[in-house]
PDB file of C-alpha atoms in Angstrom:
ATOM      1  CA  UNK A   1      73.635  81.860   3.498  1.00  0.00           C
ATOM      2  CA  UNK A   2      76.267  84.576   2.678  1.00  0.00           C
ATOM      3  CA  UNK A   3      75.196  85.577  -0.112  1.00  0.00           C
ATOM      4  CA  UNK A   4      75.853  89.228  -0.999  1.00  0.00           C
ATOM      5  CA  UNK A   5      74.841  92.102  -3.397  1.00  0.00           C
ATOM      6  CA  UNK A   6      78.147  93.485  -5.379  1.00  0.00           C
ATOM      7  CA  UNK A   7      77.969  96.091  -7.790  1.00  0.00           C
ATOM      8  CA  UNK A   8      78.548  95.470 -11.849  1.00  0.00           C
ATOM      9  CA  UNK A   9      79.395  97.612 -14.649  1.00  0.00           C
ATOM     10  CA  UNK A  10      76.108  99.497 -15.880  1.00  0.00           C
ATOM     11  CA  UNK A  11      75.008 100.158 -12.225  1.00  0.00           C
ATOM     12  CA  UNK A  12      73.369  97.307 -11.505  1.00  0.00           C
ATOM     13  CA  UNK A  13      73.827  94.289  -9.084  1.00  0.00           C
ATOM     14  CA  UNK A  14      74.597  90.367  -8.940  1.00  0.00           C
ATOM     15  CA  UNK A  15      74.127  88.204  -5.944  1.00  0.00           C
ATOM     16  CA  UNK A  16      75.365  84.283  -6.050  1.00  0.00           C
ATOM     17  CA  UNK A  17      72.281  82.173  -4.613  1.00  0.00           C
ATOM     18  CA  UNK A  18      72.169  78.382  -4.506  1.00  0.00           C
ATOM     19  CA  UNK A  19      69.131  76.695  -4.612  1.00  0.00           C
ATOM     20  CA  UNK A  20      68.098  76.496  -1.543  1.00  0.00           C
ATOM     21  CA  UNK A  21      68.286  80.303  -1.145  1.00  0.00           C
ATOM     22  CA  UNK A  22      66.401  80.952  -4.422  1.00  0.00           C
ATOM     23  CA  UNK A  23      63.537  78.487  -2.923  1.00  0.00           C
ATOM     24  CA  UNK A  24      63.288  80.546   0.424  1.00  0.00           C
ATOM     25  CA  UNK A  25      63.579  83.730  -1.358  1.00  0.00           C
ATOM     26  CA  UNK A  26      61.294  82.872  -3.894  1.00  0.00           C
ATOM     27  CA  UNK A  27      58.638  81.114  -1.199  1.00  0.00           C
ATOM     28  CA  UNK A  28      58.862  84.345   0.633  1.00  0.00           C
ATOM     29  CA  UNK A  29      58.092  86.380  -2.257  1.00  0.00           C
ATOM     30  CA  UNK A  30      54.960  84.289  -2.992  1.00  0.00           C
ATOM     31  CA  UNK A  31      53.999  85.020   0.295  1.00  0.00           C
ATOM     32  CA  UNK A  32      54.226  88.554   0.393  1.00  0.00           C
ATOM     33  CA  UNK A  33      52.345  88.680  -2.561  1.00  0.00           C
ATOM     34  CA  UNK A  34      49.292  86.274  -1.426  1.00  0.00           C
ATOM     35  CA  UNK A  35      49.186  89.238   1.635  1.00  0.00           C
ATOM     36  CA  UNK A  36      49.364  91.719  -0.021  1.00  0.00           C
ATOM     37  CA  UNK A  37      46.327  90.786  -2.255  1.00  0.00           C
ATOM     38  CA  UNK A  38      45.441  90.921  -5.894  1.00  0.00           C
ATOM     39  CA  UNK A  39      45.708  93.943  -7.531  1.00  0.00           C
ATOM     40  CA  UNK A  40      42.143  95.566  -8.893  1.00  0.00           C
ATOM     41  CA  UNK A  41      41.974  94.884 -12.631  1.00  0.00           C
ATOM     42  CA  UNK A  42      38.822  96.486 -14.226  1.00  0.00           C
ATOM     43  CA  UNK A  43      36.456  94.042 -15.212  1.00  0.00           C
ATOM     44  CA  UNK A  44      35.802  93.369 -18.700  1.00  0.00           C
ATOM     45  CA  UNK A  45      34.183  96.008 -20.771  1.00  0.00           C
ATOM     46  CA  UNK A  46      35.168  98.953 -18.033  1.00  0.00           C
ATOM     47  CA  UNK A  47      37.277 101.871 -18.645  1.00  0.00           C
ATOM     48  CA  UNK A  48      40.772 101.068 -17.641  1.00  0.00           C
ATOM     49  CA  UNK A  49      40.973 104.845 -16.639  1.00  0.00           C
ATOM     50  CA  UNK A  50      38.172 104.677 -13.726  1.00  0.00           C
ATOM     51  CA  UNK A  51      40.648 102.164 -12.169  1.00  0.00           C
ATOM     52  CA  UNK A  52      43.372 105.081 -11.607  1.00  0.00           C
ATOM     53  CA  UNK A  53      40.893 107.028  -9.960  1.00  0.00           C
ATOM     54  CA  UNK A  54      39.007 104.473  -7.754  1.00  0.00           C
ATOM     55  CA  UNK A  55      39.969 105.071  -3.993  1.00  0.00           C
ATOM     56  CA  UNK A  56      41.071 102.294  -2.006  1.00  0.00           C
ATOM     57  CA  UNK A  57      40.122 101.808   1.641  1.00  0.00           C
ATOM     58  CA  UNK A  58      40.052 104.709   4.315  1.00  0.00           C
ATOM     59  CA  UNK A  59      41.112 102.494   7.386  1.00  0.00           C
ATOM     60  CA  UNK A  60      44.060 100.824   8.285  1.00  0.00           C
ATOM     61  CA  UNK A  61      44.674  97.310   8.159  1.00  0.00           C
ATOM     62  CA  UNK A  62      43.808  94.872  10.859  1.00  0.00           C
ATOM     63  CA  UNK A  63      46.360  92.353  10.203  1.00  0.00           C
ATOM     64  CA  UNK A  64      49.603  93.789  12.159  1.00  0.00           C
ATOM     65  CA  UNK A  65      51.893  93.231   9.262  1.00  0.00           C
ATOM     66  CA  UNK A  66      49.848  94.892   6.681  1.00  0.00           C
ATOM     67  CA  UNK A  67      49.474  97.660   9.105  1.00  0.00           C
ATOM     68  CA  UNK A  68      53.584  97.690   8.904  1.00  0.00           C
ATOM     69  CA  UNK A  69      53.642  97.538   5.437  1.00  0.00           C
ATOM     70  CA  UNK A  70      50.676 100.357   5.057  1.00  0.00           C
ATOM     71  CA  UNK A  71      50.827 102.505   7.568  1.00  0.00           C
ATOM     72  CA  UNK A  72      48.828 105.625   8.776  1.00  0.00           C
ATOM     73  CA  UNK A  73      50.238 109.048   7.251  1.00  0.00           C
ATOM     74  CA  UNK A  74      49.468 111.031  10.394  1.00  0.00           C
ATOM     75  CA  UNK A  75      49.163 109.871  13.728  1.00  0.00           C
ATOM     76  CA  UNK A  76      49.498 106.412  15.515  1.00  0.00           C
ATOM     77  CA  UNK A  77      47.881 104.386  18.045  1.00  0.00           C
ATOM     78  CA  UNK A  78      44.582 105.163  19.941  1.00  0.00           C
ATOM     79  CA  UNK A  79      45.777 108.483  21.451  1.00  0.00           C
ATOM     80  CA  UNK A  80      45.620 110.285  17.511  1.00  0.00           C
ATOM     81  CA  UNK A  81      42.935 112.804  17.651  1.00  0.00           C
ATOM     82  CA  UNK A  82      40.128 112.538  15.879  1.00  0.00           C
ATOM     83  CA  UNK A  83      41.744 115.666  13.237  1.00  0.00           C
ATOM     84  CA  UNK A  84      44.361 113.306  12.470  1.00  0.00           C
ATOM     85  CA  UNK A  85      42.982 110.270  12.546  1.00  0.00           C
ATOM     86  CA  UNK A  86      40.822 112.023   9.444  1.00  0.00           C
ATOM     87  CA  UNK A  87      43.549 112.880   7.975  1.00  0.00           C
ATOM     88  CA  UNK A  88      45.238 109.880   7.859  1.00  0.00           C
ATOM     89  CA  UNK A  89      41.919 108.343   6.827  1.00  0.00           C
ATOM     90  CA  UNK A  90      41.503 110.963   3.876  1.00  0.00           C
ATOM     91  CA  UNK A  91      45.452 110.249   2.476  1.00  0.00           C
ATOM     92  CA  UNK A  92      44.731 106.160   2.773  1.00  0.00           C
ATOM     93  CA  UNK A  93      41.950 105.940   0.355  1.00  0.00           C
ATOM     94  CA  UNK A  94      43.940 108.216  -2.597  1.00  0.00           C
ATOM     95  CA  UNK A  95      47.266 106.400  -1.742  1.00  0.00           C
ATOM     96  CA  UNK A  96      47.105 102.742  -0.579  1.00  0.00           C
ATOM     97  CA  UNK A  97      45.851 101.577  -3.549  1.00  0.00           C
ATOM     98  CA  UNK A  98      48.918 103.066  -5.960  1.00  0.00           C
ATOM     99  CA  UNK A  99      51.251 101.882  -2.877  1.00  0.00           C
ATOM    100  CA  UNK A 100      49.695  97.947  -3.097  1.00  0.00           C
ATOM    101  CA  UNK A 101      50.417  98.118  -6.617  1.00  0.00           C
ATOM    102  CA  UNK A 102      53.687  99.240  -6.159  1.00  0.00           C
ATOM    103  CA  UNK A 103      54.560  96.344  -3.510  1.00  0.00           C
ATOM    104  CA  UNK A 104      52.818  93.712  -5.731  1.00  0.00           C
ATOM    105  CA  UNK A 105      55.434  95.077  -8.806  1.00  0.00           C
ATOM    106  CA  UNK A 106      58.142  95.077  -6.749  1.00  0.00           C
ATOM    107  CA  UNK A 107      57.792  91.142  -5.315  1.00  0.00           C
ATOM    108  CA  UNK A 108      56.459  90.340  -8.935  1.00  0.00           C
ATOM    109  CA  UNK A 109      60.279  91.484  -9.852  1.00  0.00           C
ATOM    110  CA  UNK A 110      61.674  89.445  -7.116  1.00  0.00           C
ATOM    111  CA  UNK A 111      59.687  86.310  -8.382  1.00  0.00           C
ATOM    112  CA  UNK A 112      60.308  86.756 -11.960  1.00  0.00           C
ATOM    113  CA  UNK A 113      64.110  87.440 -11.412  1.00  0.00           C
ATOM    114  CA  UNK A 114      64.254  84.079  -9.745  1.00  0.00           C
ATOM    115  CA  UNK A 115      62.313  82.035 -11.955  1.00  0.00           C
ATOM    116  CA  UNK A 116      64.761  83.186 -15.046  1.00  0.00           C
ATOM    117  CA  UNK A 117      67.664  81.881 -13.619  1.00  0.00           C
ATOM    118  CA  UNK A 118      69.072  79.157 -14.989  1.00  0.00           C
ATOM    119  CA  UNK A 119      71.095  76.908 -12.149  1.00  0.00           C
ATOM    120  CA  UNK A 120      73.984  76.070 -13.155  1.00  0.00           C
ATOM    121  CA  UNK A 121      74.392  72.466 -11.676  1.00  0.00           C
ATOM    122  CA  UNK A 122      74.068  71.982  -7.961  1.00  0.00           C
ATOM    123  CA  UNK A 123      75.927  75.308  -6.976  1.00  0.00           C
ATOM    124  CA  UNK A 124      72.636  77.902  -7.872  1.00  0.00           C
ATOM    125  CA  UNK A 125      73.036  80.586 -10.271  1.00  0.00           C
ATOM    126  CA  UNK A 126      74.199  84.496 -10.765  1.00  0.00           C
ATOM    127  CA  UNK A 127      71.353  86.256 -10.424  1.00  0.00           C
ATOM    128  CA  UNK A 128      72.314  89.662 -12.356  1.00  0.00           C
ATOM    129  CA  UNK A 129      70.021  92.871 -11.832  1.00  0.00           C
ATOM    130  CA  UNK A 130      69.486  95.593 -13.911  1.00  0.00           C
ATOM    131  CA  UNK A 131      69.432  99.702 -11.895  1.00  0.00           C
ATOM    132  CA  UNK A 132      65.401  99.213 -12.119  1.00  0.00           C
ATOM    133  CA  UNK A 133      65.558  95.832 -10.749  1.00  0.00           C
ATOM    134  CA  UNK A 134      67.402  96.621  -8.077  1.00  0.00           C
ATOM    135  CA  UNK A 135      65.146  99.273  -6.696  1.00  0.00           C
ATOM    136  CA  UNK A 136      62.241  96.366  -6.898  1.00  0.00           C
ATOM    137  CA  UNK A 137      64.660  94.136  -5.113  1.00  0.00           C
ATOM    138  CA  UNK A 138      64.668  96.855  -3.011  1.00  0.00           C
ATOM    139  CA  UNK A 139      61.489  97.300  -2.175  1.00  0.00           C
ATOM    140  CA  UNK A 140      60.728  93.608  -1.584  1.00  0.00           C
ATOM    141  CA  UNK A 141      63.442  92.713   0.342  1.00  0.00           C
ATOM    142  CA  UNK A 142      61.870  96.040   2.626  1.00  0.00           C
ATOM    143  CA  UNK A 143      58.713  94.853   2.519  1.00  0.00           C
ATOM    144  CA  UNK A 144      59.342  91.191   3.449  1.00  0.00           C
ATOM    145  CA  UNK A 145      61.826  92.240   6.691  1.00  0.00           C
ATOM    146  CA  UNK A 146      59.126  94.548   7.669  1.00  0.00           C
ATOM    147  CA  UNK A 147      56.513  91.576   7.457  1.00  0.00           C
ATOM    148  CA  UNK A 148      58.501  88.957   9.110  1.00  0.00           C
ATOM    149  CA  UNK A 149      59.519  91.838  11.928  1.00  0.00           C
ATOM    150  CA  UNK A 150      56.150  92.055  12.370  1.00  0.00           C
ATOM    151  CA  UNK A 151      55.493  88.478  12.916  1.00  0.00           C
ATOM    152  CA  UNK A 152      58.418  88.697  15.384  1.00  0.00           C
ATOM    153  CA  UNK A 153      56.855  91.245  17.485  1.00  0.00           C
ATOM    154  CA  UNK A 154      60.163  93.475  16.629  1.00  0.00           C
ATOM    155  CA  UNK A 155      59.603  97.057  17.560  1.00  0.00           C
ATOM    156  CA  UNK A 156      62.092  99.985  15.906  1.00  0.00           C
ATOM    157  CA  UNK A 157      63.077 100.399  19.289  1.00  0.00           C
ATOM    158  CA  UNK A 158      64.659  97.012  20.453  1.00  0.00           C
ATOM    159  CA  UNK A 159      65.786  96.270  16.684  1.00  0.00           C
ATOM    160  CA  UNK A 160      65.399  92.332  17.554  1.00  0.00           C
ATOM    161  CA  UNK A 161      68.495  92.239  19.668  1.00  0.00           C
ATOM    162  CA  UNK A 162      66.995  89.341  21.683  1.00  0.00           C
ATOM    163  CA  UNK A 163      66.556  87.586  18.234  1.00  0.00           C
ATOM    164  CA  UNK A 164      70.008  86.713  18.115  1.00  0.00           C
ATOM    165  CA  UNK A 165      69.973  85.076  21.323  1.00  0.00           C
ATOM    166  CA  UNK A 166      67.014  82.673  20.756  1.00  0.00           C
ATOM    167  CA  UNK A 167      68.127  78.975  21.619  1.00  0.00           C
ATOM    168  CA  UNK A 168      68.108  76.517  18.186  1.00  0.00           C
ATOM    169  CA  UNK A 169      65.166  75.050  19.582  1.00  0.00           C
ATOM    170  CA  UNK A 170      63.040  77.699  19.539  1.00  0.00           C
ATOM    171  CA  UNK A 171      60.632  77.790  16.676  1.00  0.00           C
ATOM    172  CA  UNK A 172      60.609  81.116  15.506  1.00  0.00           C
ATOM    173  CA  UNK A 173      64.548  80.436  15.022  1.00  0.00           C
ATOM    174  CA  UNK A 174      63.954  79.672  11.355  1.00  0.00           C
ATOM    175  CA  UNK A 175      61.715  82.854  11.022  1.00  0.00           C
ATOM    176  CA  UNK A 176      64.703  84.675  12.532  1.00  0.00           C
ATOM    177  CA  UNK A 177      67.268  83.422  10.291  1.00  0.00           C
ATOM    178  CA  UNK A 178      65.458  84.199   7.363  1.00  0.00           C
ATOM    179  CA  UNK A 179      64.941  88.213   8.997  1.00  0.00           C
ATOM    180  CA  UNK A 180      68.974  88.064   9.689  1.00  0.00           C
ATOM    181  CA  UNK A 181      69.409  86.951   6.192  1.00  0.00           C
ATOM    182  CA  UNK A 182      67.325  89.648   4.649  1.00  0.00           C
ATOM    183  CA  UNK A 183      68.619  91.992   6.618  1.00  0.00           C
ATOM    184  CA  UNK A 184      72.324  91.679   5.132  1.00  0.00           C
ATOM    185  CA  UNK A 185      70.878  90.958   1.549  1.00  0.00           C
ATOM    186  CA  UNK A 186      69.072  94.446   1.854  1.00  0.00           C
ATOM    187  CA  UNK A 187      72.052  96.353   3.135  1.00  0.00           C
ATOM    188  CA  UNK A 188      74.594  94.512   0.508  1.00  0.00           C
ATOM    189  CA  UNK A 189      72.198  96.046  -1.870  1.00  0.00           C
ATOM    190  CA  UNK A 190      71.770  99.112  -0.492  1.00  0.00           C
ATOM    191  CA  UNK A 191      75.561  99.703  -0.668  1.00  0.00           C
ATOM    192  CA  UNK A 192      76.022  98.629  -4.321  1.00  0.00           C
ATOM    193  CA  UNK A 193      73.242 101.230  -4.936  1.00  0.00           C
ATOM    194  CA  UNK A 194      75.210 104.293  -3.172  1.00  0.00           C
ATOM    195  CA  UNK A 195      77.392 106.076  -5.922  1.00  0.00           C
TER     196      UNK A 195
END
């Protein structure tokens, strides 16, 4: 898959994917999106206002990959004081809530970008993105290496350098390819992005 991000007139971005790619990118999308949860619509009759205000929860995660994707503010691990472990309690509920929306939007763009495509034959499609959709690209490409790095067990430390030694047979080898693959999508994209 060698797909890459180049820039195009307007400041946007195009990537040729065949079908296969679209499928994994589009299956990992879905995915991201069934973690990350539905967003909180008001129910019917309520004030649509209330829901900007409502807080959202004060502690983290307990699913290691949402805990990547919303982490604490202040603090990490079980050594955090109890000071900061407040604080990081306080920012959580006035701030995950506006973040989860903003992941949900951002793999919503991802979806709907690939569903519009139209292949053209067997060899995929163009998919073209607009400066807005490419920071939603962005942000979902981010989201999904961070979630699959997590499933990995990669640390910022070791940046997954044993991942590219893992024997074919090994079954997180798919899992990897699809990280590697991300990986280069997101930095193809970051590049076109850089004036």
């Amino acid at each position: 898959m060698a797909g890459q991000f180049e820039a195009i007139p307007g400041g946007g971005a195009a990537v040729a994917l065949d079908e296969v790619e679209i499928s994994i990118l589009r299956s990992l999308a879905v995915q991201l999106l069934e973690l990350i949860g539905p967003g909180d619509e008001p129910a019917k009759g309520e004030d649509p206002l209330a829901a900007l205000f409502a807080e959202g929860p004060s502690k983290p995660p307990s699913d290691p990959a949402l805990a990547r994707l919303f982490p604490d503010a202040y603090g990490f691990g079980d050594d955090t004081d109890d000071e900061l472990r407040e604080y990081a309690s306080e920012f959580r509920r006035f701030t995950e809530n506006d973040m989860r929306s903003r992941k949900r939007e951002d793999g919503l763009a991802v979806v709907r970008g690939l569903d519009a495509l139209s292949a053209s034959g067997e060899g995929g499609a163009v998919l073209k993105l607009t400066p807005e959709d490419c920071r939603h690209w962005l942000g979902a490409l981010n989201d999904l290496r961070l979630t699959i790095g997590s499933r990995l067990d990669v640390s910022d430390e070791d940046e997954g350098e044993s991942l590219y030694r893992l024997p074919d047979s090994d079954p997180r080898k798919p899992m990897v390819m699809a990280y590697l693959w991300l990986g280069a999508l997101q930095e193809t994209l970051v590049e076109t992005m850089m004036p």
